[in-house]
GROMACS .gro file of C-alpha atoms in nm:
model
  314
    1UNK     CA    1   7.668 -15.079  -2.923
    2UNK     CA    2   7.328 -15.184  -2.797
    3UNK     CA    3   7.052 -14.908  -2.829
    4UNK     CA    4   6.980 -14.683  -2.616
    5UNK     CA    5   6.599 -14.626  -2.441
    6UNK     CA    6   6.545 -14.250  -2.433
    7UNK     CA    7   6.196 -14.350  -2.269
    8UNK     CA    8   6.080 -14.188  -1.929
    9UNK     CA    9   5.832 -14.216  -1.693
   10UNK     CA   10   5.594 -13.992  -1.474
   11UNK     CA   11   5.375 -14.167  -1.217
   12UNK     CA   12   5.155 -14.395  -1.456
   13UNK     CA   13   5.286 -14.171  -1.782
   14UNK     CA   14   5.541 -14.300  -2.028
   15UNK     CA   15   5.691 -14.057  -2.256
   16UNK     CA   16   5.921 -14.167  -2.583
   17UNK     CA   17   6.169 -13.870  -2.510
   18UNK     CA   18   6.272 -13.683  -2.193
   19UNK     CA   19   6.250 -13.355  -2.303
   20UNK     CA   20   5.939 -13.129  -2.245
   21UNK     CA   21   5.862 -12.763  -2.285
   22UNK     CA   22   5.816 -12.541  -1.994
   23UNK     CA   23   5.519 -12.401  -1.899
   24UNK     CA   24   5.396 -12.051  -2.031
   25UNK     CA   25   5.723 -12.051  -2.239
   26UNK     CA   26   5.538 -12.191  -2.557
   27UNK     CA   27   5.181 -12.135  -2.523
   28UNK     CA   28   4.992 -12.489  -2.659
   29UNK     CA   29   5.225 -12.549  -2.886
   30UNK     CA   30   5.107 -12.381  -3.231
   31UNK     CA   31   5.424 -12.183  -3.240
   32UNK     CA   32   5.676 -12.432  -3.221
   33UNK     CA   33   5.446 -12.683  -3.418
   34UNK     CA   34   5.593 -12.433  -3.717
   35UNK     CA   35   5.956 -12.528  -3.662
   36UNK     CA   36   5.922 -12.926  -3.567
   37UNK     CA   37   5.700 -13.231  -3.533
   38UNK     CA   38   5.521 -13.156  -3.207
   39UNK     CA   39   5.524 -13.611  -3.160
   40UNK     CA   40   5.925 -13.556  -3.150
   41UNK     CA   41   5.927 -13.451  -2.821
   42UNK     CA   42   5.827 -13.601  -2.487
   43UNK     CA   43   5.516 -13.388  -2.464
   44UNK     CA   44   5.387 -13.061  -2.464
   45UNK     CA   45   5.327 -12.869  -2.142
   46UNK     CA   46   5.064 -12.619  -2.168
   47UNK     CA   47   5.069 -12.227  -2.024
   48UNK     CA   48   4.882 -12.300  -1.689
   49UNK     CA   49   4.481 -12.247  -1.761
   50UNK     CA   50   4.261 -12.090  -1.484
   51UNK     CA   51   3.909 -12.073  -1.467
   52UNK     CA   52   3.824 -11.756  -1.642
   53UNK     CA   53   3.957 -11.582  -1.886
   54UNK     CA   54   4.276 -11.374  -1.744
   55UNK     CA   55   4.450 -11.016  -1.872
   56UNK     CA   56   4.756 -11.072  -1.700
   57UNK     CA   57   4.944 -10.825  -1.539
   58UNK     CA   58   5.038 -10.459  -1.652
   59UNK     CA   59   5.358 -10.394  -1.920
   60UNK     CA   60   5.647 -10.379  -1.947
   61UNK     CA   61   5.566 -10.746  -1.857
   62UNK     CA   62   5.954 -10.893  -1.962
   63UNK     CA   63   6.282 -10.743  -1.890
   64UNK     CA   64   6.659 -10.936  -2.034
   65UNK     CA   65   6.903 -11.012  -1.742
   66UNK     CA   66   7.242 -11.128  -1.705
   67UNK     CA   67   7.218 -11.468  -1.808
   68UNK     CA   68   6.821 -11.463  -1.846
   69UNK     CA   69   6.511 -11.246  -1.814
   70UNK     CA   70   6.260 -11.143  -1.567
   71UNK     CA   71   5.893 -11.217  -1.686
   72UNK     CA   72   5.547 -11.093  -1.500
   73UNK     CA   73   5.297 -11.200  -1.768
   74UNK     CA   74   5.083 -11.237  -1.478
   75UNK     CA   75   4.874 -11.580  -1.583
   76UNK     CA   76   4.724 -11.399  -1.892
   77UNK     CA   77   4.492 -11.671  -2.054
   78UNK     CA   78   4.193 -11.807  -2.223
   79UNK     CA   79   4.030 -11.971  -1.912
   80UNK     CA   80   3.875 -12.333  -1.930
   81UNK     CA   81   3.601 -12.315  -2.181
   82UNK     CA   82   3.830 -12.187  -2.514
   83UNK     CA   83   4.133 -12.365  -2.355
   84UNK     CA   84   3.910 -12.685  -2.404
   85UNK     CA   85   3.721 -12.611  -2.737
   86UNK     CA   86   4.090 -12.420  -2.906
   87UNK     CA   87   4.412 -12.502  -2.752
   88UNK     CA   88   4.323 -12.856  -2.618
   89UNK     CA   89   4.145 -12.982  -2.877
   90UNK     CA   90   4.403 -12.867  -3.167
   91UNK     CA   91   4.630 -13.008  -2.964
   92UNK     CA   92   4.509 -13.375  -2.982
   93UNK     CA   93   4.480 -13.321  -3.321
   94UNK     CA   94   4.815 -13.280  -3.345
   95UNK     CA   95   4.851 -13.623  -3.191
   96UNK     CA   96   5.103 -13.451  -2.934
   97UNK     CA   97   5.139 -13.631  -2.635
   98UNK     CA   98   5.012 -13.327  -2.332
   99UNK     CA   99   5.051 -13.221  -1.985
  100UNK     CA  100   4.780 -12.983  -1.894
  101UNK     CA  101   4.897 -12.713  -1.646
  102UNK     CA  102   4.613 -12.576  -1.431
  103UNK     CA  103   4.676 -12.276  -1.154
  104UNK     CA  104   4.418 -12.146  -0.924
  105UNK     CA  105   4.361 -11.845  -0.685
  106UNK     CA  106   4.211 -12.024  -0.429
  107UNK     CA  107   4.243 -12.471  -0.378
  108UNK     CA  108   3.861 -12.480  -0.488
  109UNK     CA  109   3.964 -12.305  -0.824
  110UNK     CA  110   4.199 -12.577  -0.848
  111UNK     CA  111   3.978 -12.863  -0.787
  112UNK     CA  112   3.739 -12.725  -0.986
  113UNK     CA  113   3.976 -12.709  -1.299
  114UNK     CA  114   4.094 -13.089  -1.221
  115UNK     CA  115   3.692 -13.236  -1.203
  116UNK     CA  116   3.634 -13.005  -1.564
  117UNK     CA  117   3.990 -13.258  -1.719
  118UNK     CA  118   3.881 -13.552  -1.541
  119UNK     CA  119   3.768 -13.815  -1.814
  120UNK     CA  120   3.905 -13.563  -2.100
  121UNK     CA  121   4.074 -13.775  -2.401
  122UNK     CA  122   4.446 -13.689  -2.508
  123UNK     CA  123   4.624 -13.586  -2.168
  124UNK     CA  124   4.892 -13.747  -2.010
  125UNK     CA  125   4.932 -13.570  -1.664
  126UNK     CA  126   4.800 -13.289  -1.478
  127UNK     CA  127   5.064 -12.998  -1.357
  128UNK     CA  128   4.940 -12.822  -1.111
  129UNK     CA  129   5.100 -12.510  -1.052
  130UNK     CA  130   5.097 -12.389  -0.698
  131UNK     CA  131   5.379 -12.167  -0.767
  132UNK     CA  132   5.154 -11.854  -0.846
  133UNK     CA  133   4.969 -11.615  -0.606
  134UNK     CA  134   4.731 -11.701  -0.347
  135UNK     CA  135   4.460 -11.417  -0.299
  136UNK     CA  136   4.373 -11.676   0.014
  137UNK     CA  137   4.661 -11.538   0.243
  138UNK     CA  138   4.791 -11.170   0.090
  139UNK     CA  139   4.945 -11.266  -0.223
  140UNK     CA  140   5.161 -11.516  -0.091
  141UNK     CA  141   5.230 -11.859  -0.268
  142UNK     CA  142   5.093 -12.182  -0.243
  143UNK     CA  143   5.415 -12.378  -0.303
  144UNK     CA  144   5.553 -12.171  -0.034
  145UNK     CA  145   5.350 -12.275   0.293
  146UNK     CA  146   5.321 -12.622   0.356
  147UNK     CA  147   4.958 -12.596   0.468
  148UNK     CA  148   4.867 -12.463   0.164
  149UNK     CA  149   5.049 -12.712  -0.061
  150UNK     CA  150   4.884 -12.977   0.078
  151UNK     CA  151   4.521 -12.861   0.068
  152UNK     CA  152   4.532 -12.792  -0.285
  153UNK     CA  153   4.717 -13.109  -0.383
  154UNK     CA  154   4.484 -13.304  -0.171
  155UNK     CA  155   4.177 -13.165  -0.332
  156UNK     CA  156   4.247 -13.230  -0.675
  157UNK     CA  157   4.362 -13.549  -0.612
  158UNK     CA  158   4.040 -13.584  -0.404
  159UNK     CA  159   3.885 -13.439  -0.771
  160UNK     CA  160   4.023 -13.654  -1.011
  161UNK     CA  161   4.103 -13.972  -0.864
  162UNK     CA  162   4.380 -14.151  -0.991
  163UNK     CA  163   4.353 -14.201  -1.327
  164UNK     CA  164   4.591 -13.906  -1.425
  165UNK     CA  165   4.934 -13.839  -1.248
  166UNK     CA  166   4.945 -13.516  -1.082
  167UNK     CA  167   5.270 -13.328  -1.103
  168UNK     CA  168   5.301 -13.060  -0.859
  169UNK     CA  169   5.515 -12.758  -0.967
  170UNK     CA  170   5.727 -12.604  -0.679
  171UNK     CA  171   5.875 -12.267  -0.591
  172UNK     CA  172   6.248 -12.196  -0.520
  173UNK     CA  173   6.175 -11.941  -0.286
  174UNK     CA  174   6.173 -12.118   0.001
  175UNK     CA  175   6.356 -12.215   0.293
  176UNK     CA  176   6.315 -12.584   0.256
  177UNK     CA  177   6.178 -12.741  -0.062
  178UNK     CA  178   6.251 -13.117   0.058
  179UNK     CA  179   5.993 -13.051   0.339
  180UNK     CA  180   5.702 -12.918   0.064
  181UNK     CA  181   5.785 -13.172  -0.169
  182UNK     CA  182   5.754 -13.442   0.081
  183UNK     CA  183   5.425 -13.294   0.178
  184UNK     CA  184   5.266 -13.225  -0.134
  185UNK     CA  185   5.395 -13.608  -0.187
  186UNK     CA  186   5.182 -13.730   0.124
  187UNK     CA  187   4.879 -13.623  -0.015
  188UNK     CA  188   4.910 -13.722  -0.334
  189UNK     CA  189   5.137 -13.592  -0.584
  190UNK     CA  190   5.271 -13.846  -0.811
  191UNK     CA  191   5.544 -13.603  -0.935
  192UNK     CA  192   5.747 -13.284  -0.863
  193UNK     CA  193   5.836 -13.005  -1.111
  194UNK     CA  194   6.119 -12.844  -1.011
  195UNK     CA  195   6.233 -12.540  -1.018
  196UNK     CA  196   5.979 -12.260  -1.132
  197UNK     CA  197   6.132 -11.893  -1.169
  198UNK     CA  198   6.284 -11.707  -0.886
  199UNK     CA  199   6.138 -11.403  -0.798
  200UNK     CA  200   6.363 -11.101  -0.902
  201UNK     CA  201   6.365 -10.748  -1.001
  202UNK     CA  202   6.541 -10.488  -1.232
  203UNK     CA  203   6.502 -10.101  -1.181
  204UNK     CA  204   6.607  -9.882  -1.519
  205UNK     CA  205   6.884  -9.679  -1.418
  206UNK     CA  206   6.756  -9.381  -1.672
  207UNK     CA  207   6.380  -9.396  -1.552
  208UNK     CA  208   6.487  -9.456  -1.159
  209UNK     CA  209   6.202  -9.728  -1.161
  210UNK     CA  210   6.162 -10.088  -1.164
  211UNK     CA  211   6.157 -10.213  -1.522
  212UNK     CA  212   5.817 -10.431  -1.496
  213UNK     CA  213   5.506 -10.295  -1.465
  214UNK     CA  214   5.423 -10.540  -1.181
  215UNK     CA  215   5.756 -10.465  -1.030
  216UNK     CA  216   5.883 -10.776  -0.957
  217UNK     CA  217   5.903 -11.068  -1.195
  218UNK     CA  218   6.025 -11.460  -1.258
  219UNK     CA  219   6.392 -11.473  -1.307
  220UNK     CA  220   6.468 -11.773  -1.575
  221UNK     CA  221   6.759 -11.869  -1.798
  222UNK     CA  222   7.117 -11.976  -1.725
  223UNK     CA  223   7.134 -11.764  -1.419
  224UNK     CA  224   6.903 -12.010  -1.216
  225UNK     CA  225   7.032 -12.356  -1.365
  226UNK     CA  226   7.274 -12.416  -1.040
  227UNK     CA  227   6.928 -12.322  -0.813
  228UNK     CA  228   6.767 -12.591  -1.013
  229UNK     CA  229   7.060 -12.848  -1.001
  230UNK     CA  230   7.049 -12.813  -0.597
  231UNK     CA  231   6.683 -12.826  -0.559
  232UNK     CA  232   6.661 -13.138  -0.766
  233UNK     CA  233   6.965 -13.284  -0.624
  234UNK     CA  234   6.802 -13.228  -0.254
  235UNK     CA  235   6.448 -13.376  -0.337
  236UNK     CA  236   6.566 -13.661  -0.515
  237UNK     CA  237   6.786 -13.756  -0.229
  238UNK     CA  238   6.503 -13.725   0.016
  239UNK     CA  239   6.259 -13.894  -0.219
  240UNK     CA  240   6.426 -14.090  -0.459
  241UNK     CA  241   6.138 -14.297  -0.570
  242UNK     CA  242   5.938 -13.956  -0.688
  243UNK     CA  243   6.019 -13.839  -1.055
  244UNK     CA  244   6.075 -13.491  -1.168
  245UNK     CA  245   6.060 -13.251  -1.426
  246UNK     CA  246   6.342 -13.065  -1.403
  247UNK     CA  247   6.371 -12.696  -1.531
  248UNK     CA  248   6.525 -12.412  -1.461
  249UNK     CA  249   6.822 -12.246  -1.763
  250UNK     CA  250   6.877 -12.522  -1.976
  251UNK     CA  251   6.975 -12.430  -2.326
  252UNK     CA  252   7.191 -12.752  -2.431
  253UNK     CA  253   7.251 -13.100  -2.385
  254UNK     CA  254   7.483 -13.084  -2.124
  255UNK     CA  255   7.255 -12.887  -1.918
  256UNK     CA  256   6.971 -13.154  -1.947
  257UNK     CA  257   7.261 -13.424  -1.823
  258UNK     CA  258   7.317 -13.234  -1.542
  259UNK     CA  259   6.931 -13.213  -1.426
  260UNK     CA  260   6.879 -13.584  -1.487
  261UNK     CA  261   7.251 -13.647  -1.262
  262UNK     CA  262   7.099 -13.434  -1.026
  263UNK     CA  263   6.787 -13.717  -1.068
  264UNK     CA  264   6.501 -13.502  -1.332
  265UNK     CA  265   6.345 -13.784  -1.533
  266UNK     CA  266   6.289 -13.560  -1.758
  267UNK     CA  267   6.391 -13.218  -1.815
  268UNK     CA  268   6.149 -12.896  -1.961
  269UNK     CA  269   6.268 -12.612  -2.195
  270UNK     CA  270   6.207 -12.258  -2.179
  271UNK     CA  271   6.387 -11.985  -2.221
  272UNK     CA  272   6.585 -12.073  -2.478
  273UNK     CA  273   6.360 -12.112  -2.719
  274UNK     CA  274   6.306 -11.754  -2.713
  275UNK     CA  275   6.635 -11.759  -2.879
  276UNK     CA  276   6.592 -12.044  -3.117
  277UNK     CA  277   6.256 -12.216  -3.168
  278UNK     CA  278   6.432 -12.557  -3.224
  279UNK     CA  279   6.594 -12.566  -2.906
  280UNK     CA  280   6.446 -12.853  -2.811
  281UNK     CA  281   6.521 -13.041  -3.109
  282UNK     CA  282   6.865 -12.924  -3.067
  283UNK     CA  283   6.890 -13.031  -2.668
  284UNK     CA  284   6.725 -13.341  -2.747
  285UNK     CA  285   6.953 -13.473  -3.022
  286UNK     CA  286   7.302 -13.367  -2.747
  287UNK     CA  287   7.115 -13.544  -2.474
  288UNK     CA  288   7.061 -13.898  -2.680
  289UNK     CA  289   7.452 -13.854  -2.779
  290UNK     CA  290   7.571 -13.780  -2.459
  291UNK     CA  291   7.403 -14.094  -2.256
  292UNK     CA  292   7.573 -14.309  -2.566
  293UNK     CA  293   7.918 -14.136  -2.517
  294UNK     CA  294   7.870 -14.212  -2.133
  295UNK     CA  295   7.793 -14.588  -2.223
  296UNK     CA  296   7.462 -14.547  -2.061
  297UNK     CA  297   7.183 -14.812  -2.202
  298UNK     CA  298   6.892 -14.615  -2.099
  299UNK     CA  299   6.784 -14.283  -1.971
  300UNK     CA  300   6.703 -14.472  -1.651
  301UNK     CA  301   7.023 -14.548  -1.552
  302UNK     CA  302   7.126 -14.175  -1.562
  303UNK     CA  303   6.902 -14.058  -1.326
  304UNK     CA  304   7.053 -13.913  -1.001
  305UNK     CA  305   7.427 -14.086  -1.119
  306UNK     CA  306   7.554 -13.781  -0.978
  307UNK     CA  307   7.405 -13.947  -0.607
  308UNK     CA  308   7.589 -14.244  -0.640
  309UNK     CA  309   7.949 -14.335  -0.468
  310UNK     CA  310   8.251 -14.223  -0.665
  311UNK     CA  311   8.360 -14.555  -0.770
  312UNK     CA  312   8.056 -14.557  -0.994
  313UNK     CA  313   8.188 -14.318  -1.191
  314UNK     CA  314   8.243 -14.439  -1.586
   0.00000   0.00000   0.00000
């Protein structure tokens, strides 16, 4: 049997594995440096970075589910400056290969954190969260008003040129994610993350209150995998040319297959390793046997299978 390329791209990116970890769900990496080879993976994603330093919001801050848990860590970080000089710079070190994940309370904070990465050694892509509140209009999302999308996409593409691909993480929680991602697209995202959480809530049945301090919180896990098979499957249809990250409950290697089907060209691990730090070892190694099982060649020719006519079928 000839061997197989587990390479992927994103935008200009190329990546020697398509497995990645999630954003927020393993810090910058130190953790699960202490259970695996951080190079072993396709890269590490970092917690999204703001400006300033951040406290996050008030605790409880994570609550277990049926099939997941609700989280409202609320952003809590080390801002810019000891992202850069700590995190960042350990990171290189390391040799890992990294996506920096920046968010932003207003599309200047954004651009802002893109122009202070521009030229910085060691990082693969940019993610730019827009899936996180907007003090700009109530509280309200970027990734959920068009408008909005756009005009922070736009500047930090405006910001940092195009010598870094910009990913542009997107929110289930709205009516129609095609239309966003085609926008954020337009103006110059070279790549989509999809899904982040979906917004959720428990109330303790002996307390008569909702569990999180900040009330509400980001559903992940199992329970959102089908949300994130359908919003891939949708996007990649309407823009098949566009890669994606695809996230959203995947704990296995069969769950990674299905994102890529659905067309991820790559796929990003969270909440399970919560569970088990080596999770992504674990998915990684039932990913690469799967394709060969399938008689698949290369990653490549796995993504978006599942859009192809019947007859295709191996």
């Amino acid at each position: 049997m000839s061997q197989l390329d587990f390479s992927t791209t994103l935008g200009n990116a190329w990546f020697p594995t398509p497995i990645f970890t999630a954003s927020g769900c393993a810090s910058s990496g130190k953790e699960l440096a202490q259970f695996f080879d951080l190079r072993d993976m396709g890269a590490i994603v970092t917690k999204s970075i703001m400006s300033k330093p951040r406290a996050g919001r008030a605790t409880p801050r994570m609550a277990e589910t049926p099939s997941g848990m609700l989280n409202s860590i609320g952003l809590q970080g080390p801002g810019i400056d000891a992202f850069l000089a700590n995190d960042l710079a350990w990171l290189v070190e390391q040799k890992a290969r990294i996506i920096v994940s920046i968010a932003g309370e207003t599309a200047e904070e954004f651009a802002s954190l893109a122009r202070r990465l521009r030229g910085v050694a060691g990082i693969s892509a940019l993610e730019v969260n827009i899936s996180c509140p907007n003090v700009e209009n109530r509280g309200m999302v970027f990734a959920c008003h068009l408008e909005s999308a756009q005009n922070v996409i736009e500047g930090v593409r405006r910001t940092i040129g195009g010598d870094l691909p910009i990913i542009a993480k997107l929110s289930p929680d709205v009516t129609d994610i095609v239309s966003i991602a085609r926008g954020v697209v337009d103006v110059g995202a070279d790549g989509l993350a999809l899904i982040n959480t979906v917004l959720g809530m428990v109330i303790n049945p002996i307390t008569m209150r909702p569990q999180l301090g900040g009330r509400t919180g980001g559903l992940s896990g199992p329970a959102i995998r089908p949300i994130a098979v359908r919003a891939i499957f949708q996007v990649h249809e309407a823009l098949p040319k566009v890669p994606i990250l695809g996230m959203g409950g995947v704990s296995s290697g069969a769950d990674a297959f299905e994102l890529i089907m659905a067309g991820a060209s790559g796929v990003s691990v969270g909440t399970a390793s919560f569970g088990n730090p080596t999770a992504i070892v674990k998915i990684q190694n039932e990913l690469r046997q799967i394709l060969k099982d399938k008689g698949f060649t290369s990653l490549r020719e796995a993504i978006g299978f599942a859009h192809r006519p019947e007859s295709s079928v191996r």
